[in-house]
Each structure stands twice: as C-alpha cells, then as structure tokens.
Amino acid sequence: MIAKSNSSQEPGLSFSLDDFAKALDQHDYQFAKGQIVRGTVFEHTSEGAYVDIGGKSPGFVPLREASVKSGVSLAESLPLREEKDFLIVSGQNAEGQVTLSRRQLELKKAWDSVSEIAESGKSVQMRVTGVNKGGVTGEVEGLRGFIPRSHLIEKEDLESLVGQLLTATFLEVDPDNKKLVLSQRQAARAAAIRKLETGALMEGKVVKIQPYGVFVDLDGVTGLLHIKQVSGSPIDSLTTLFKIGQEIKVVILEIDEYKNRVSLSTKVLESYPGEILEKFDKVMEHASERAEQARTNLSN
C-alpha cells in the first residue's frame, strides 16, 4: 500500500535536505574572527584540541592557545566533554574550520580582574619565577608581573625569593603594553596599617624631620606628626624639640587606608596649649593617662 503525501501541508513549512544544508552553510558563515563561541572539547591530539561548536566542522585549539598558564597539559586546561567559551582567532578555512583560543579569552579576563583589584586597593599573591637586575618576576592571575627591587622587603638576596609567594599590591596595570608592576612593601605597609586604631597611643622613633612635620616609624608604618599637631602653641623649629632616632609617644589621629597615610598627634596629650614645649618629658611620662582622655575626646 502506497502512502499518500499530505497535500494539506501549509505552504512554507516544507523543509528539504537541500534547504537544511543551505541553512547550515549560512550558520557556519556567521563564525568570524573576534567572536566568542561556546563548545565542547571532544578530542586531544599532539597539536591541540578539537571542539564541537555546532558547525559543519569542529573548531581547533592549537596547544599554544589552550591556556594562559604555562606548563599545563591539555587534559588539565581543556578536559574532554567539558563545555567552555572560546575566542575565534582565525576565520573559516576551506573545510569550514575555525581556529579557537582559550588563552586569549583568559588573558582578557585576567587583565579585567587585576584592573578591578588594583582599583579596589586589595593585595594579591605573586609566585616568584625569575630574577633580573631590576627586581623579580612572577605570575599573577596567569599574567607576568614584576616587582622592582626598591619595592621588595628583601632587596639583597633576590635568588632566595624564587618559588616564594609574595603578597603585593599593584603599582601599574597597563593591558595595552602588557605591563604589570607590583609592590611588596606597600602591601606590607597596608597590612600593618589595618592593625592600627584611631585614638591608640603608640611608641615610635623619629626617622625624618621636615619643616612641615616629623615622620615617626611605628613598627614598620611611618606616620606624620604635622607641625600643627605637635602642640597647641606655635613652634618656630621642629629641630629644637625632635632629633632623628628619638623615641616618642604619639596618638593616632587619623588613618587613611586607601592612601596608606597615618596622621599623628602629641597636641592631644597636652593639658594646656604649649605644655609639650615646656615639659616634653612630663607629657611623655604620663602619656597613657592623657591618651585615655584624648580617646574620649576623639570619640565625642
């Protein structure tokens, strides 16, 4: 018995194999350089990986484009049967195959990530992989980073840092020139600053004297005792009251974590304006009791 064709089928719904092939061709031609496509890895070879991206031909990922991380195998970076996003880095060849990159996509995401971290002022960890005359190099988020010697805590034996994880903050993030510069010293300073509290009495050492103020080292954090915060009375010259290496007690007046600045005061320890100029040793001797009163005043 011969089945009859369905003559009542609505016009426009008929879809032949030729039409399907044409539609598939049109779909494939939409694959172009710069597009991001999603696909499933289905084969590994000695040269790279093949990915099903829904076209006539699979996409191909060369070994060098498999991952932003060095020394990682295909099995680790592109596991079989796993679905991932890829960047098309080369348009279709004669067989309709496109060249894909996971590495370049990861690079873009990595630069976006470090830019966001840099803006927030947060620290990261860099694994040191090499040493040069200017400092050390390493990897951060899969990117090559550099810490200048002047921004390292250990400035002499740089070879001892290879393999270590250093906590650092960003000094420069330049995706266009692939430049990533970090500072270990600033990160250490930021971590130390976070331990300080406004209103706390600290003992420190004078490390620098300028016309506008005195810089005091507080166990790794340098704070500024501005000339206006030394006493309630005007001071002609700070060198008449302070000397390099002198140990003094100060009250933390303000902490700016974003700018890594600490403002100090001895004026708040005075019982009357000018007392520290007349009786410096006495003010220092009774600094604890005076600081308690100062904390009450600062909180009000």
PDB file of C-alpha atoms in Angstrom:
ATOM      1  CA  MET A   1       0.000   0.000   0.000  1.00  0.00           C
ATOM      2  CA  ILE A   2       1.448   3.321  -1.058  1.00  0.00           C
ATOM      3  CA  ALA A   3       1.147   6.130   1.445  1.00  0.00           C
ATOM      4  CA  LYS A   4      -0.180   9.354   0.049  1.00  0.00           C
ATOM      5  CA  SER A   5       1.597  12.590   0.620  1.00  0.00           C
ATOM      6  CA  ASN A   6      -0.064  15.116   2.863  1.00  0.00           C
ATOM      7  CA  SER A   7      -1.306  17.651   0.339  1.00  0.00           C
ATOM      8  CA  SER A   8      -2.898  19.736   3.110  1.00  0.00           C
ATOM      9  CA  GLN A   9       0.522  20.804   4.488  1.00  0.00           C
ATOM     10  CA  GLU A  10       0.632  24.595   4.805  1.00  0.00           C
ATOM     11  CA  PRO A  11       2.846  26.449   2.332  1.00  0.00           C
ATOM     12  CA  GLY A  12       6.223  27.470   3.780  1.00  0.00           C
ATOM     13  CA  LEU A  13       6.503  24.559   6.211  1.00  0.00           C
ATOM     14  CA  SER A  14       8.207  22.227   3.718  1.00  0.00           C
ATOM     15  CA  PHE A  15      11.973  21.952   4.506  1.00  0.00           C
ATOM     16  CA  SER A  16      14.080  19.786   2.166  1.00  0.00           C
ATOM     17  CA  LEU A  17      17.570  18.417   2.797  1.00  0.00           C
ATOM     18  CA  ASP A  18      18.962  20.982   0.356  1.00  0.00           C
ATOM     19  CA  ASP A  19      17.346  23.772   2.354  1.00  0.00           C
ATOM     20  CA  PHE A  20      18.835  22.343   5.551  1.00  0.00           C
ATOM     21  CA  ALA A  21      22.314  22.219   4.008  1.00  0.00           C
ATOM     22  CA  LYS A  22      21.988  25.813   2.849  1.00  0.00           C
ATOM     23  CA  ALA A  23      20.838  26.891   6.295  1.00  0.00           C
ATOM     24  CA  LEU A  24      23.796  25.088   7.868  1.00  0.00           C
ATOM     25  CA  ASP A  25      26.173  26.792   5.453  1.00  0.00           C
ATOM     26  CA  GLN A  26      24.702  30.167   6.349  1.00  0.00           C
ATOM     27  CA  HIS A  27      25.065  29.349  10.044  1.00  0.00           C
ATOM     28  CA  ASP A  28      28.720  28.406   9.577  1.00  0.00           C
ATOM     29  CA  TYR A  29      29.473  31.598   7.708  1.00  0.00           C
ATOM     30  CA  GLN A  30      28.481  33.528  10.807  1.00  0.00           C
ATOM     31  CA  PHE A  31      31.619  32.257  12.532  1.00  0.00           C
ATOM     32  CA  ALA A  32      34.067  35.155  12.309  1.00  0.00           C
ATOM     33  CA  LYS A  33      37.314  36.286  13.915  1.00  0.00           C
ATOM     34  CA  GLY A  34      36.763  38.041  17.247  1.00  0.00           C
ATOM     35  CA  GLN A  35      33.567  36.179  18.149  1.00  0.00           C
ATOM     36  CA  ILE A  36      33.159  34.263  21.388  1.00  0.00           C
ATOM     37  CA  VAL A  37      31.583  30.830  20.914  1.00  0.00           C
ATOM     38  CA  ARG A  38      30.700  28.039  23.300  1.00  0.00           C
ATOM     39  CA  GLY A  39      31.749  24.495  22.543  1.00  0.00           C
ATOM     40  CA  THR A  40      32.557  21.050  23.924  1.00  0.00           C
ATOM     41  CA  VAL A  41      36.049  19.554  23.741  1.00  0.00           C
ATOM     42  CA  PHE A  42      35.860  16.051  22.211  1.00  0.00           C
ATOM     43  CA  GLU A  43      39.389  15.149  21.060  1.00  0.00           C
ATOM     44  CA  HIS A  44      43.009  15.754  22.073  1.00  0.00           C
ATOM     45  CA  THR A  45      45.936  15.454  19.658  1.00  0.00           C
ATOM     46  CA  SER A  46      49.654  16.189  19.876  1.00  0.00           C
ATOM     47  CA  GLU A  47      48.988  19.560  18.243  1.00  0.00           C
ATOM     48  CA  GLY A  48      45.899  20.699  20.128  1.00  0.00           C
ATOM     49  CA  ALA A  49      42.218  20.027  20.800  1.00  0.00           C
ATOM     50  CA  TYR A  50      39.084  19.747  18.675  1.00  0.00           C
ATOM     51  CA  VAL A  51      35.923  21.444  19.865  1.00  0.00           C
ATOM     52  CA  ASP A  52      32.327  20.947  18.755  1.00  0.00           C
ATOM     53  CA  ILE A  53      30.928  24.465  18.305  1.00  0.00           C
ATOM     54  CA  GLY A  54      27.791  23.427  16.427  1.00  0.00           C
ATOM     55  CA  GLY A  55      29.073  23.923  12.888  1.00  0.00           C
ATOM     56  CA  LYS A  56      29.810  21.620   9.962  1.00  0.00           C
ATOM     57  CA  SER A  57      33.409  21.335  11.096  1.00  0.00           C
ATOM     58  CA  PRO A  58      34.801  21.361  14.622  1.00  0.00           C
ATOM     59  CA  GLY A  59      36.891  24.268  15.869  1.00  0.00           C
ATOM     60  CA  PHE A  60      40.574  23.691  16.586  1.00  0.00           C
ATOM     61  CA  VAL A  61      42.582  24.960  19.570  1.00  0.00           C
ATOM     62  CA  PRO A  62      46.382  24.885  18.995  1.00  0.00           C
ATOM     63  CA  LEU A  63      48.491  23.925  22.026  1.00  0.00           C
ATOM     64  CA  ARG A  64      49.813  27.486  22.432  1.00  0.00           C
ATOM     65  CA  GLU A  65      46.225  28.782  22.680  1.00  0.00           C
ATOM     66  CA  ALA A  66      44.963  26.205  25.185  1.00  0.00           C
ATOM     67  CA  SER A  67      45.696  28.094  28.403  1.00  0.00           C
ATOM     68  CA  VAL A  68      47.183  31.290  29.785  1.00  0.00           C
ATOM     69  CA  LYS A  69      49.132  29.186  32.315  1.00  0.00           C
ATOM     70  CA  SER A  70      52.471  27.730  31.259  1.00  0.00           C
ATOM     71  CA  GLY A  71      53.325  24.048  31.671  1.00  0.00           C
ATOM     72  CA  VAL A  72      49.685  22.916  31.876  1.00  0.00           C
ATOM     73  CA  SER A  73      48.594  19.823  29.908  1.00  0.00           C
ATOM     74  CA  LEU A  74      45.584  19.691  27.588  1.00  0.00           C
ATOM     75  CA  ALA A  75      43.884  17.275  29.986  1.00  0.00           C
ATOM     76  CA  GLU A  76      44.068  19.940  32.690  1.00  0.00           C
ATOM     77  CA  SER A  77      43.286  23.035  30.657  1.00  0.00           C
ATOM     78  CA  LEU A  78      40.724  21.531  28.253  1.00  0.00           C
ATOM     79  CA  PRO A  79      39.209  18.344  29.743  1.00  0.00           C
ATOM     80  CA  LEU A  80      37.274  16.124  27.333  1.00  0.00           C
ATOM     81  CA  ARG A  81      33.474  16.521  27.246  1.00  0.00           C
ATOM     82  CA  GLU A  82      33.731  19.835  29.098  1.00  0.00           C
ATOM     83  CA  GLU A  83      31.926  22.876  27.728  1.00  0.00           C
ATOM     84  CA  LYS A  84      33.800  26.197  27.624  1.00  0.00           C
ATOM     85  CA  ASP A  85      33.823  29.572  25.912  1.00  0.00           C
ATOM     86  CA  PHE A  86      36.402  30.206  23.187  1.00  0.00           C
ATOM     87  CA  LEU A  87      37.559  33.180  21.144  1.00  0.00           C
ATOM     88  CA  ILE A  88      37.696  32.755  17.350  1.00  0.00           C
ATOM     89  CA  VAL A  89      41.186  33.960  16.372  1.00  0.00           C
ATOM     90  CA  SER A  90      41.095  32.860  12.731  1.00  0.00           C
ATOM     91  CA  GLY A  91      38.137  32.654  10.340  1.00  0.00           C
ATOM     92  CA  GLN A  92      36.972  29.563   8.493  1.00  0.00           C
ATOM     93  CA  ASN A  93      39.373  27.724   6.214  1.00  0.00           C
ATOM     94  CA  ALA A  94      38.394  25.763   3.080  1.00  0.00           C
ATOM     95  CA  GLU A  95      36.936  22.969   5.241  1.00  0.00           C
ATOM     96  CA  GLY A  96      34.897  25.414   7.297  1.00  0.00           C
ATOM     97  CA  GLN A  97      37.124  25.020  10.347  1.00  0.00           C
ATOM     98  CA  VAL A  98      37.922  27.977  12.621  1.00  0.00           C
ATOM     99  CA  THR A  99      40.905  28.399  14.948  1.00  0.00           C
ATOM    100  CA  LEU A 100      39.973  28.938  18.583  1.00  0.00           C
ATOM    101  CA  SER A 101      41.779  30.296  21.621  1.00  0.00           C
ATOM    102  CA  ARG A 102      41.110  29.768  25.293  1.00  0.00           C
ATOM    103  CA  ARG A 103      44.344  31.553  26.252  1.00  0.00           C
ATOM    104  CA  GLN A 104      43.410  34.922  24.742  1.00  0.00           C
ATOM    105  CA  LEU A 105      39.986  34.790  26.378  1.00  0.00           C
ATOM    106  CA  GLU A 106      41.599  34.034  29.744  1.00  0.00           C
ATOM    107  CA  LEU A 107      44.096  36.867  29.189  1.00  0.00           C
ATOM    108  CA  LYS A 108      41.295  39.391  28.718  1.00  0.00           C
ATOM    109  CA  LYS A 109      39.514  38.144  31.834  1.00  0.00           C
ATOM    110  CA  ALA A 110      42.796  38.220  33.791  1.00  0.00           C
ATOM    111  CA  TRP A 111      43.506  41.844  32.821  1.00  0.00           C
ATOM    112  CA  ASP A 112      39.931  42.798  33.712  1.00  0.00           C
ATOM    113  CA  SER A 113      40.364  41.051  37.064  1.00  0.00           C
ATOM    114  CA  VAL A 114      43.681  42.701  38.010  1.00  0.00           C
ATOM    115  CA  SER A 115      42.351  46.114  36.923  1.00  0.00           C
ATOM    116  CA  GLU A 116      39.406  45.666  39.281  1.00  0.00           C
ATOM    117  CA  ILE A 117      41.674  44.505  42.129  1.00  0.00           C
ATOM    118  CA  ALA A 118      44.051  47.437  41.552  1.00  0.00           C
ATOM    119  CA  GLU A 119      41.178  49.926  41.718  1.00  0.00           C
ATOM    120  CA  SER A 120      39.979  48.420  45.000  1.00  0.00           C
ATOM    121  CA  GLY A 121      43.472  48.652  46.516  1.00  0.00           C
ATOM    122  CA  LYS A 122      43.428  44.997  47.573  1.00  0.00           C
ATOM    123  CA  SER A 123      46.552  42.835  47.632  1.00  0.00           C
ATOM    124  CA  VAL A 124      47.324  39.692  45.615  1.00  0.00           C
ATOM    125  CA  GLN A 125      49.908  36.931  45.781  1.00  0.00           C
ATOM    126  CA  MET A 126      52.639  36.624  43.171  1.00  0.00           C
ATOM    127  CA  ARG A 127      54.652  33.430  42.753  1.00  0.00           C
ATOM    128  CA  VAL A 128      58.258  34.473  42.016  1.00  0.00           C
ATOM    129  CA  THR A 129      59.594  32.642  38.955  1.00  0.00           C
ATOM    130  CA  GLY A 130      62.631  34.696  37.966  1.00  0.00           C
ATOM    131  CA  VAL A 131      65.189  37.345  38.893  1.00  0.00           C
ATOM    132  CA  ASN A 132      66.722  40.213  36.903  1.00  0.00           C
ATOM    133  CA  LYS A 133      68.835  43.287  37.692  1.00  0.00           C
ATOM    134  CA  GLY A 134      65.786  45.409  38.460  1.00  0.00           C
ATOM    135  CA  GLY A 135      63.872  43.010  40.707  1.00  0.00           C
ATOM    136  CA  VAL A 136      61.836  39.813  40.470  1.00  0.00           C
ATOM    137  CA  THR A 137      59.268  38.459  38.012  1.00  0.00           C
ATOM    138  CA  GLY A 138      56.381  36.094  38.575  1.00  0.00           C
ATOM    139  CA  GLU A 139      52.774  35.196  37.795  1.00  0.00           C
ATOM    140  CA  VAL A 140      49.615  36.942  38.958  1.00  0.00           C
ATOM    141  CA  GLU A 141      46.270  35.631  37.666  1.00  0.00           C
ATOM    142  CA  GLY A 142      48.274  33.920  34.891  1.00  0.00           C
ATOM    143  CA  LEU A 143      49.893  37.235  33.857  1.00  0.00           C
ATOM    144  CA  ARG A 144      53.591  38.128  34.050  1.00  0.00           C
ATOM    145  CA  GLY A 145      54.180  40.531  36.920  1.00  0.00           C
ATOM    146  CA  PHE A 146      57.248  42.479  38.048  1.00  0.00           C
ATOM    147  CA  ILE A 147      58.265  43.788  41.486  1.00  0.00           C
ATOM    148  CA  PRO A 148      61.123  46.343  41.405  1.00  0.00           C
ATOM    149  CA  ARG A 149      63.974  45.811  43.876  1.00  0.00           C
ATOM    150  CA  SER A 150      63.032  49.057  45.653  1.00  0.00           C
ATOM    151  CA  HIS A 151      59.565  47.647  46.373  1.00  0.00           C
ATOM    152  CA  LEU A 152      60.796  44.360  47.848  1.00  0.00           C
ATOM    153  CA  ILE A 153      61.287  43.739  51.558  1.00  0.00           C
ATOM    154  CA  GLU A 154      64.303  41.517  50.772  1.00  0.00           C
ATOM    155  CA  LYS A 155      66.469  43.661  48.477  1.00  0.00           C
ATOM    156  CA  GLU A 156      69.777  41.777  48.534  1.00  0.00           C
ATOM    157  CA  ASP A 157      69.362  38.010  48.085  1.00  0.00           C
ATOM    158  CA  LEU A 158      66.762  38.022  45.306  1.00  0.00           C
ATOM    159  CA  GLU A 159      67.521  34.427  44.312  1.00  0.00           C
ATOM    160  CA  SER A 160      66.147  33.283  47.685  1.00  0.00           C
ATOM    161  CA  LEU A 161      62.734  34.627  46.643  1.00  0.00           C
ATOM    162  CA  VAL A 162      62.339  32.288  43.642  1.00  0.00           C
ATOM    163  CA  GLY A 163      59.444  29.914  44.286  1.00  0.00           C
ATOM    164  CA  GLN A 164      58.030  32.030  47.095  1.00  0.00           C
ATOM    165  CA  LEU A 165      54.561  33.577  47.208  1.00  0.00           C
ATOM    166  CA  LEU A 166      54.837  37.323  47.849  1.00  0.00           C
ATOM    167  CA  THR A 167      51.869  39.416  48.956  1.00  0.00           C
ATOM    168  CA  ALA A 168      51.836  42.605  46.896  1.00  0.00           C
ATOM    169  CA  THR A 169      49.668  45.474  45.702  1.00  0.00           C
ATOM    170  CA  PHE A 170      49.542  46.936  42.189  1.00  0.00           C
ATOM    171  CA  LEU A 171      51.606  49.967  41.196  1.00  0.00           C
ATOM    172  CA  GLU A 172      50.807  49.883  37.475  1.00  0.00           C
ATOM    173  CA  VAL A 173      48.289  47.926  35.387  1.00  0.00           C
ATOM    174  CA  ASP A 174      48.669  48.535  31.641  1.00  0.00           C
ATOM    175  CA  PRO A 175      46.861  45.921  29.470  1.00  0.00           C
ATOM    176  CA  ASP A 176      47.766  47.671  26.188  1.00  0.00           C
ATOM    177  CA  ASN A 177      51.508  47.360  26.854  1.00  0.00           C
ATOM    178  CA  LYS A 178      51.156  44.128  28.874  1.00  0.00           C
ATOM    179  CA  LYS A 179      52.791  45.827  31.862  1.00  0.00           C
ATOM    180  CA  LEU A 180      52.065  44.710  35.408  1.00  0.00           C
ATOM    181  CA  VAL A 181      54.136  46.279  38.216  1.00  0.00           C
ATOM    182  CA  LEU A 182      53.599  45.477  41.899  1.00  0.00           C
ATOM    183  CA  SER A 183      54.911  46.433  45.336  1.00  0.00           C
ATOM    184  CA  GLN A 184      55.551  44.089  48.263  1.00  0.00           C
ATOM    185  CA  ARG A 185      56.496  46.969  50.572  1.00  0.00           C
ATOM    186  CA  GLN A 186      53.219  48.813  50.002  1.00  0.00           C
ATOM    187  CA  ALA A 187      51.268  45.607  50.683  1.00  0.00           C
ATOM    188  CA  ALA A 188      53.167  45.066  53.953  1.00  0.00           C
ATOM    189  CA  ARG A 189      52.541  48.687  54.910  1.00  0.00           C
ATOM    190  CA  ALA A 190      48.834  48.382  54.092  1.00  0.00           C
ATOM    191  CA  ALA A 191      48.584  45.204  56.214  1.00  0.00           C
ATOM    192  CA  ALA A 192      50.324  46.943  59.120  1.00  0.00           C
ATOM    193  CA  ILE A 193      48.080  49.996  58.798  1.00  0.00           C
ATOM    194  CA  ARG A 194      44.975  47.798  59.059  1.00  0.00           C
ATOM    195  CA  LYS A 195      46.155  46.747  62.531  1.00  0.00           C
ATOM    196  CA  LEU A 196      46.265  50.337  63.791  1.00  0.00           C
ATOM    197  CA  GLU A 197      43.361  52.034  65.564  1.00  0.00           C
ATOM    198  CA  THR A 198      42.377  55.673  65.683  1.00  0.00           C
ATOM    199  CA  GLY A 199      42.958  57.091  69.170  1.00  0.00           C
ATOM    200  CA  ALA A 200      45.567  54.481  70.123  1.00  0.00           C
ATOM    201  CA  LEU A 201      48.762  55.542  71.888  1.00  0.00           C
ATOM    202  CA  MET A 202      51.853  54.287  70.052  1.00  0.00           C
ATOM    203  CA  GLU A 203      55.554  54.444  70.744  1.00  0.00           C
ATOM    204  CA  GLY A 204      57.725  55.169  67.750  1.00  0.00           C
ATOM    205  CA  LYS A 205      61.025  56.519  66.528  1.00  0.00           C
ATOM    206  CA  VAL A 206      61.644  59.792  64.690  1.00  0.00           C
ATOM    207  CA  VAL A 207      63.032  58.923  61.237  1.00  0.00           C
ATOM    208  CA  LYS A 208      62.754  62.207  59.369  1.00  0.00           C
ATOM    209  CA  ILE A 209      62.222  65.896  60.178  1.00  0.00           C
ATOM    210  CA  GLN A 210      60.765  68.325  57.662  1.00  0.00           C
ATOM    211  CA  PRO A 211      59.728  71.974  58.097  1.00  0.00           C
ATOM    212  CA  TYR A 212      56.064  70.891  57.978  1.00  0.00           C
ATOM    213  CA  GLY A 213      56.261  67.879  60.314  1.00  0.00           C
ATOM    214  CA  VAL A 214      58.007  64.883  61.827  1.00  0.00           C
ATOM    215  CA  PHE A 215      57.885  61.363  60.374  1.00  0.00           C
ATOM    216  CA  VAL A 216      57.651  58.635  63.014  1.00  0.00           C
ATOM    217  CA  ASP A 217      58.233  54.915  62.445  1.00  0.00           C
ATOM    218  CA  LEU A 218      55.572  52.853  64.235  1.00  0.00           C
ATOM    219  CA  ASP A 219      56.875  49.304  63.904  1.00  0.00           C
ATOM    220  CA  GLY A 220      57.018  49.332  60.119  1.00  0.00           C
ATOM    221  CA  VAL A 221      54.413  52.021  59.458  1.00  0.00           C
ATOM    222  CA  THR A 222      55.552  55.622  59.037  1.00  0.00           C
ATOM    223  CA  GLY A 223      53.135  58.238  60.302  1.00  0.00           C
ATOM    224  CA  LEU A 224      53.248  62.029  60.017  1.00  0.00           C
ATOM    225  CA  LEU A 225      53.190  64.249  63.086  1.00  0.00           C
ATOM    226  CA  HIS A 226      52.272  67.528  61.402  1.00  0.00           C
ATOM    227  CA  ILE A 227      53.707  70.690  62.941  1.00  0.00           C
ATOM    228  CA  LYS A 228      50.170  71.858  63.754  1.00  0.00           C
ATOM    229  CA  GLN A 229      49.554  68.626  65.700  1.00  0.00           C
ATOM    230  CA  VAL A 230      52.685  68.857  67.872  1.00  0.00           C
ATOM    231  CA  SER A 231      51.342  71.492  70.264  1.00  0.00           C
ATOM    232  CA  GLY A 232      48.518  73.916  70.802  1.00  0.00           C
ATOM    233  CA  SER A 233      51.098  76.707  70.656  1.00  0.00           C
ATOM    234  CA  PRO A 234      53.072  77.679  67.510  1.00  0.00           C
ATOM    235  CA  ILE A 235      56.527  76.121  67.000  1.00  0.00           C
ATOM    236  CA  ASP A 236      59.337  78.033  65.300  1.00  0.00           C
ATOM    237  CA  SER A 237      61.505  74.994  64.508  1.00  0.00           C
ATOM    238  CA  LEU A 238      60.821  71.269  64.985  1.00  0.00           C
ATOM    239  CA  THR A 239      64.537  70.530  65.363  1.00  0.00           C
ATOM    240  CA  THR A 240      64.510  72.262  68.752  1.00  0.00           C
ATOM    241  CA  LEU A 241      62.124  69.575  70.042  1.00  0.00           C
ATOM    242  CA  PHE A 242      62.913  66.449  67.982  1.00  0.00           C
ATOM    243  CA  LYS A 243      66.012  64.552  66.848  1.00  0.00           C
ATOM    244  CA  ILE A 244      66.484  61.664  64.397  1.00  0.00           C
ATOM    245  CA  GLY A 245      66.310  58.350  66.300  1.00  0.00           C
ATOM    246  CA  GLN A 246      64.442  59.897  69.240  1.00  0.00           C
ATOM    247  CA  GLU A 247      61.725  57.680  70.758  1.00  0.00           C
ATOM    248  CA  ILE A 248      58.435  59.449  71.361  1.00  0.00           C
ATOM    249  CA  LYS A 249      54.814  58.603  72.155  1.00  0.00           C
ATOM    250  CA  VAL A 250      52.076  59.729  69.793  1.00  0.00           C
ATOM    251  CA  VAL A 251      48.334  59.315  69.403  1.00  0.00           C
ATOM    252  CA  ILE A 252      46.929  58.090  66.072  1.00  0.00           C
ATOM    253  CA  LEU A 253      44.704  60.887  64.894  1.00  0.00           C
ATOM    254  CA  GLU A 254      43.539  59.577  61.517  1.00  0.00           C
ATOM    255  CA  ILE A 255      44.074  56.518  59.279  1.00  0.00           C
ATOM    256  CA  ASP A 256      43.575  56.661  55.510  1.00  0.00           C
ATOM    257  CA  GLU A 257      43.899  53.041  54.323  1.00  0.00           C
ATOM    258  CA  TYR A 258      43.246  53.917  50.691  1.00  0.00           C
ATOM    259  CA  LYS A 259      46.152  56.395  50.554  1.00  0.00           C
ATOM    260  CA  ASN A 260      48.237  54.469  53.111  1.00  0.00           C
ATOM    261  CA  ARG A 261      48.546  57.543  55.336  1.00  0.00           C
ATOM    262  CA  VAL A 262      48.632  57.788  59.116  1.00  0.00           C
ATOM    263  CA  SER A 263      48.257  61.139  60.865  1.00  0.00           C
ATOM    264  CA  LEU A 264      49.660  61.523  64.395  1.00  0.00           C
ATOM    265  CA  SER A 265      49.294  63.980  67.268  1.00  0.00           C
ATOM    266  CA  THR A 266      51.025  64.921  70.511  1.00  0.00           C
ATOM    267  CA  LYS A 267      48.923  68.057  70.893  1.00  0.00           C
ATOM    268  CA  VAL A 268      46.035  65.940  72.228  1.00  0.00           C
ATOM    269  CA  LEU A 269      48.288  64.883  75.138  1.00  0.00           C
ATOM    270  CA  GLU A 270      48.674  68.466  76.417  1.00  0.00           C
ATOM    271  CA  SER A 271      46.798  69.713  79.471  1.00  0.00           C
ATOM    272  CA  TYR A 272      47.133  73.243  78.092  1.00  0.00           C
ATOM    273  CA  PRO A 273      48.455  74.752  74.824  1.00  0.00           C
ATOM    274  CA  GLY A 274      52.249  74.793  74.759  1.00  0.00           C
ATOM    275  CA  GLU A 275      52.765  72.285  77.601  1.00  0.00           C
ATOM    276  CA  ILE A 276      54.772  69.892  75.418  1.00  0.00           C
ATOM    277  CA  LEU A 277      57.154  72.727  74.538  1.00  0.00           C
ATOM    278  CA  GLU A 278      57.776  73.448  78.215  1.00  0.00           C
ATOM    279  CA  LYS A 279      57.553  69.972  79.778  1.00  0.00           C
ATOM    280  CA  PHE A 280      58.154  67.453  76.986  1.00  0.00           C
ATOM    281  CA  ASP A 281      59.442  64.671  79.281  1.00  0.00           C
ATOM    282  CA  LYS A 282      56.491  65.045  81.693  1.00  0.00           C
ATOM    283  CA  VAL A 283      53.953  64.807  78.837  1.00  0.00           C
ATOM    284  CA  MET A 284      55.684  61.673  77.539  1.00  0.00           C
ATOM    285  CA  GLU A 285      55.850  60.135  81.052  1.00  0.00           C
ATOM    286  CA  HIS A 286      52.108  60.489  81.628  1.00  0.00           C
ATOM    287  CA  ALA A 287      51.116  59.816  78.014  1.00  0.00           C
ATOM    288  CA  SER A 288      48.995  56.739  78.855  1.00  0.00           C
ATOM    289  CA  GLU A 289      46.572  58.599  81.142  1.00  0.00           C
ATOM    290  CA  ARG A 290      46.478  61.581  78.807  1.00  0.00           C
ATOM    291  CA  ALA A 291      45.841  59.332  75.807  1.00  0.00           C
ATOM    292  CA  GLU A 292      42.827  57.802  77.542  1.00  0.00           C
ATOM    293  CA  GLN A 293      41.356  61.260  77.908  1.00  0.00           C
ATOM    294  CA  ALA A 294      42.293  62.024  74.292  1.00  0.00           C
ATOM    295  CA  ARG A 295      40.448  58.898  73.072  1.00  0.00           C
ATOM    296  CA  THR A 296      37.333  60.102  74.909  1.00  0.00           C
ATOM    297  CA  ASN A 297      37.666  63.489  73.261  1.00  0.00           C
ATOM    298  CA  LEU A 298      38.220  61.952  69.788  1.00  0.00           C
ATOM    299  CA  SER A 299      35.136  59.746  70.087  1.00  0.00           C
ATOM    300  CA  ASN A 300      32.929  62.695  71.032  1.00  0.00           C
TER     301      ASN A 300
END
